[in-house]
Structures are given as C-alpha cells and as structure tokens.
mmCIF file of C-alpha atoms and ligand atoms in Angstrom:
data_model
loop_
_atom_site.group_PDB
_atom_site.id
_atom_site.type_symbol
_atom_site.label_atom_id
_atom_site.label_comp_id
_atom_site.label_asym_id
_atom_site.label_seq_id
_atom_site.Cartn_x
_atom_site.Cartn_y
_atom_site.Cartn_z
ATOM 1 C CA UNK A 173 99.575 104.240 100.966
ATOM 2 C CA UNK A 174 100.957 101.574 102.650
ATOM 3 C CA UNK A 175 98.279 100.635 105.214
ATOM 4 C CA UNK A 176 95.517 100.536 102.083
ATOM 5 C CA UNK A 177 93.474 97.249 102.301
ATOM 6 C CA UNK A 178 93.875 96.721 98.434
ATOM 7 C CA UNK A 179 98.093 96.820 98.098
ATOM 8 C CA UNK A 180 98.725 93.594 96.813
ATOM 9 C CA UNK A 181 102.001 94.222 95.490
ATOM 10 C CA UNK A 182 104.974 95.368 96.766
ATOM 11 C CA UNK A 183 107.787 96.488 93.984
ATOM 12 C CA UNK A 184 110.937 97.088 96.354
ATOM 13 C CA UNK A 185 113.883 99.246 94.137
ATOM 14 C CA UNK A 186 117.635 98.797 95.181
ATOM 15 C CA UNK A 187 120.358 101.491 94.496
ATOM 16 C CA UNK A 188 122.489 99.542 91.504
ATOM 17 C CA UNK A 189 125.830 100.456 92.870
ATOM 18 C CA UNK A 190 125.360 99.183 95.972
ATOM 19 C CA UNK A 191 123.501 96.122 94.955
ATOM 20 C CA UNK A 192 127.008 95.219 93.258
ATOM 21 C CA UNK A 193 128.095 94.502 96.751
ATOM 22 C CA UNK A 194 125.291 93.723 98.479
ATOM 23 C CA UNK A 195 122.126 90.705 98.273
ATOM 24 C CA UNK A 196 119.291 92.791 99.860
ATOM 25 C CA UNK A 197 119.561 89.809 102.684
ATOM 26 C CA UNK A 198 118.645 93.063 105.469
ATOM 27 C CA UNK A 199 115.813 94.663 102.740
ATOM 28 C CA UNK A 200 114.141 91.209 102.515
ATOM 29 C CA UNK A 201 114.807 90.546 106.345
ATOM 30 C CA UNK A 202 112.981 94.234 106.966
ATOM 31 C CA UNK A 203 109.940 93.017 105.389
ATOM 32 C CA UNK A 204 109.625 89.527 107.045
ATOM 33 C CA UNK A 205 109.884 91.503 110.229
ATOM 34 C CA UNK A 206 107.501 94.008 108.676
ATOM 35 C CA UNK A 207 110.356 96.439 110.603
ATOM 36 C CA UNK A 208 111.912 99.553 109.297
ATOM 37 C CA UNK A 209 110.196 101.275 106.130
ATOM 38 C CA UNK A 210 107.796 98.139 105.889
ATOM 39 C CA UNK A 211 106.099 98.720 109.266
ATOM 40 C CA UNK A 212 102.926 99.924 108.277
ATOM 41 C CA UNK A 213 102.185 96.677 106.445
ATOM 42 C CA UNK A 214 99.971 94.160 108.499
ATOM 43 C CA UNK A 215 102.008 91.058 109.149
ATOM 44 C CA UNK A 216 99.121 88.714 108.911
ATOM 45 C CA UNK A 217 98.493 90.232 105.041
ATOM 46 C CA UNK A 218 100.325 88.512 102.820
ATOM 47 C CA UNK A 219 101.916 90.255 99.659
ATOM 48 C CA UNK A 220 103.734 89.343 96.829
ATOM 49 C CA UNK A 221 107.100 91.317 96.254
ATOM 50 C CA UNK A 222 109.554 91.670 94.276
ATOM 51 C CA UNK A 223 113.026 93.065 93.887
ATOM 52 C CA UNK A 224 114.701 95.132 91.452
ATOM 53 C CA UNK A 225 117.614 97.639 90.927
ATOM 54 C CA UNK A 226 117.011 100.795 89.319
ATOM 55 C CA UNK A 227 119.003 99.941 86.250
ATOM 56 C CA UNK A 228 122.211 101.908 87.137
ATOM 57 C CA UNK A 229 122.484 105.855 86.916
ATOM 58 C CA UNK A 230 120.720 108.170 85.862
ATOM 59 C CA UNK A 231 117.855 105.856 87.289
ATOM 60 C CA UNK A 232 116.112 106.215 83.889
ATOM 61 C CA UNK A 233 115.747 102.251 83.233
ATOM 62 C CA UNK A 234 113.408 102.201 86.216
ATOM 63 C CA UNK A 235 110.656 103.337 83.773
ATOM 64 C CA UNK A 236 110.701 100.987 81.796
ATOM 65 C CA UNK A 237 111.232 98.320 84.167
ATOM 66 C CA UNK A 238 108.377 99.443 86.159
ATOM 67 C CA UNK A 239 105.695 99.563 83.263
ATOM 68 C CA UNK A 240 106.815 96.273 82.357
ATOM 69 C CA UNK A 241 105.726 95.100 85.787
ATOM 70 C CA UNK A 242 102.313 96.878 85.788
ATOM 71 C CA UNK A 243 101.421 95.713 82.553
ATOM 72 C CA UNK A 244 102.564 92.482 83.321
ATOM 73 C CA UNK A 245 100.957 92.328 86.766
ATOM 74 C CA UNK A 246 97.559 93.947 85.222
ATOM 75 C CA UNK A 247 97.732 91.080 82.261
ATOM 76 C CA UNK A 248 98.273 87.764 83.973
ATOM 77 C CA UNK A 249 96.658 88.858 87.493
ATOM 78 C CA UNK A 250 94.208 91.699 87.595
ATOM 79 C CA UNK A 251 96.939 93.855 89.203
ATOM 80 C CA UNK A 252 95.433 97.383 89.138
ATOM 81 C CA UNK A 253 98.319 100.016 89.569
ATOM 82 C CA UNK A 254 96.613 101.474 92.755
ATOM 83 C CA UNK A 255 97.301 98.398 94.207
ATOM 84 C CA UNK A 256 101.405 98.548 94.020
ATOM 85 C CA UNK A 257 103.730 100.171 95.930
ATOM 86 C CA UNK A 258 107.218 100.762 95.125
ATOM 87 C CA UNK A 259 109.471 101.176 98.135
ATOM 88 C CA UNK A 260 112.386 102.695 97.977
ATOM 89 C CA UNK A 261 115.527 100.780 99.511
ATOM 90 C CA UNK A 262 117.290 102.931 102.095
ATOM 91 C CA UNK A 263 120.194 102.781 100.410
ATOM 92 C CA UNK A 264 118.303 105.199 97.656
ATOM 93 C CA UNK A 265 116.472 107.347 99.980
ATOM 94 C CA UNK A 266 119.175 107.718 103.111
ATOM 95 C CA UNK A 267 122.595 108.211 103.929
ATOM 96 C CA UNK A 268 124.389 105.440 104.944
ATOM 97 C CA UNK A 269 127.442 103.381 105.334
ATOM 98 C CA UNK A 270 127.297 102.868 101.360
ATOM 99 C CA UNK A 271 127.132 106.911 101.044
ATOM 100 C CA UNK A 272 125.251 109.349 100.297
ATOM 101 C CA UNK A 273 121.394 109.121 99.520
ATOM 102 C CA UNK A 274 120.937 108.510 95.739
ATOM 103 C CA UNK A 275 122.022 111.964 93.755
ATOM 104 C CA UNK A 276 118.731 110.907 91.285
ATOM 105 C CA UNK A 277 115.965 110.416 94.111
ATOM 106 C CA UNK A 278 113.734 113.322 92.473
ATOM 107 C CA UNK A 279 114.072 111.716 89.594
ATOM 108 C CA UNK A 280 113.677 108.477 90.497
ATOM 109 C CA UNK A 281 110.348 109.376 92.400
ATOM 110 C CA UNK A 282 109.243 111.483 89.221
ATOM 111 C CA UNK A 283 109.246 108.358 86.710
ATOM 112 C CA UNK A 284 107.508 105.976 89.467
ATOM 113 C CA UNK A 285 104.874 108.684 89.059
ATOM 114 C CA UNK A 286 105.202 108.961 85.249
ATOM 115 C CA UNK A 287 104.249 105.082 85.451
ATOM 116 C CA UNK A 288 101.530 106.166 87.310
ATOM 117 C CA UNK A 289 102.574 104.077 90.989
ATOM 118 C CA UNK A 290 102.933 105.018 94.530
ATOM 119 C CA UNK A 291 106.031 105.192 96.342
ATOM 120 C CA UNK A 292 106.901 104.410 99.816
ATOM 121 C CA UNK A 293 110.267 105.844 101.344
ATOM 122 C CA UNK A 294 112.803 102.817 103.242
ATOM 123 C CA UNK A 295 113.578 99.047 103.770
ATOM 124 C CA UNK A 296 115.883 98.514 106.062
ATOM 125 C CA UNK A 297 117.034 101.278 108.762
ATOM 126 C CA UNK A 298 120.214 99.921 110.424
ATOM 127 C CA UNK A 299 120.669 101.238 114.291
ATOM 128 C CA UNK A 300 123.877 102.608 113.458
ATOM 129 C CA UNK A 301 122.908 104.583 110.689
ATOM 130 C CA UNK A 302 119.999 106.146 112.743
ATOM 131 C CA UNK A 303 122.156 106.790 115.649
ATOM 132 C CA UNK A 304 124.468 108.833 112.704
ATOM 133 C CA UNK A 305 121.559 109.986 111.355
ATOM 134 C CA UNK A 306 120.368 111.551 114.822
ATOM 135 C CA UNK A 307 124.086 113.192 115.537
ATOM 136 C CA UNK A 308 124.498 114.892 112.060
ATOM 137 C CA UNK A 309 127.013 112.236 110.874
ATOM 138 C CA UNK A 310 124.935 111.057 107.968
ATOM 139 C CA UNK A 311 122.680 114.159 106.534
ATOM 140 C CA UNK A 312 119.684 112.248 105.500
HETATM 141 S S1 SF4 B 70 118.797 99.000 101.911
HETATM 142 FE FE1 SF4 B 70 120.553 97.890 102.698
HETATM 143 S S2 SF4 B 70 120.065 95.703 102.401
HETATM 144 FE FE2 SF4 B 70 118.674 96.908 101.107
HETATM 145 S S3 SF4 B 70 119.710 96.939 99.099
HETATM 146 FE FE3 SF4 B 70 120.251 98.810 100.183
HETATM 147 S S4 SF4 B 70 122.201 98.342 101.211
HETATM 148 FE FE4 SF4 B 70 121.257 96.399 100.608
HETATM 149 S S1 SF4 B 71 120.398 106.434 90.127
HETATM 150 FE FE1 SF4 B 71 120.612 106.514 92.383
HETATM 151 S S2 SF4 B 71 119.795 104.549 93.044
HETATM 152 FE FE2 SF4 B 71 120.321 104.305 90.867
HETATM 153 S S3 SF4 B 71 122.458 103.581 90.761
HETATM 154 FE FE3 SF4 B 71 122.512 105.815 90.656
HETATM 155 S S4 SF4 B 71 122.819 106.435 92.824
HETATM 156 FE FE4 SF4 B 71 122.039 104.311 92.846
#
C-alpha cells in the first residue's frame, strides 16, 4: 500500500458536499506534514498528487473520473495503476464536524476497485474529532 517503493501517484478524493464549503487547505496541509492518513509516506519521496471530489452523490462519477486519470497517467507518463493510490479524505471515511462518514463509502471503495486502484483510508484527522471519536461522540 502506502509504504510501496513504486507509488508514484497519489489521487486524494474529497466528499462533494463538504468541499462546497471547504478548500482541502488541512487535506493538502496533512500531506506536506506527511501527518494523519498520509503518514506512512516517506517525506523525503516525492509524489505527485492530485485532488478531486467524488462528483456529488451517489459517488458514481468517481469512476469515470478515476479511469480518466489512469489512462491519462498510463498515456503521457508510464503511470502503471499499481503505482496509484487513492486516499480517501476523512471527511468520506470518518465522522466529523461536517457529519456523518459518507452514506456511499462501500460504494465508493467498490468502483476505485472496479478501476482497478488501491485505496488508502484518511487525510486529515483533526484532534478534536479524535478526542470525539475516542468518547463515542462521533461513531466512526
Ligand atoms: S478531510 Fe477535512 S480538509 Fe480534507 S476535504 Fe474533508 S473537510 Fe476538507
Ligand atoms: S457520495 Fe459520499 S463522499 Fe460523495 S458527496 Fe455523497 S456523501 Fe459526500
């Protein structure tokens, strides 16, 4: 997963709602810090990213968005898909002050495999939320 010495590509998906509110600023921050669901990642090993919404509910848009990015990564690059990851935002795969954990995440994680990618659960993980986490406040 993460900690393979070929990932060269890191595909981090955003909940659409939320991102109607929010710039990823803490996602992005995350993995500059290589903190939160990016810690496995060597921070001497550089990786291109890049950051998308899921397309809005049911999720299903994330398909299509995602082959588009393999075959377009494959095509100008040499991109193989064992080499991308797609990490879910926490706002997908957590409760959290925006709500509950995406309604869709089976889904979600079913048409990432469809496409024939990995996954990788988390971005940023705000103390609160783990301290709401921990007491049963937030269920996920
Ligand atoms: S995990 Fe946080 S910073 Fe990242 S998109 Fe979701 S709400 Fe925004
Ligand atoms: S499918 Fe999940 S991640 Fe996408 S907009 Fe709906 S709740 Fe957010």
């Amino acid at each position: 997963m993460s900690d393979q010495p070929d990932v060269r590509y890191l595909a981090v998906v955003q909940c659409d709602i939320v991102m109607e509110r929010c710039s990823g600023y803490y996602c992005e921050q995350a993995f500059h810090h290589r903190s939160g669901g990016f810690a496995a990642y060597p921070a001497d090993r550089e990786y291109r990213t890049l950051y998308l919404t899921c397309g809005g509910c049911c999720g299903r848009a994330l398909h299509r968005k995602l082959a588009n990015l393999k075959h377009k990564a494959q095509a100008n690059e040499g991109v193989a898909a064992d080499q991308i990851v797609v990490q879910l935002a926490s706002c997908i795969t957590k409760e959290s002050y925006h709500g509950p954990a995406c309604p869709h995440l089976g889904y979600l994680r079913e048409l990432i495999a469809k496409v024939g990618l990995q996954t990788c659960d988390d971005t940023h993980l705000s103390r609160p939320a783990i301290e709401r986490r921990a007491t049963g406040e937030y269920r996920a």
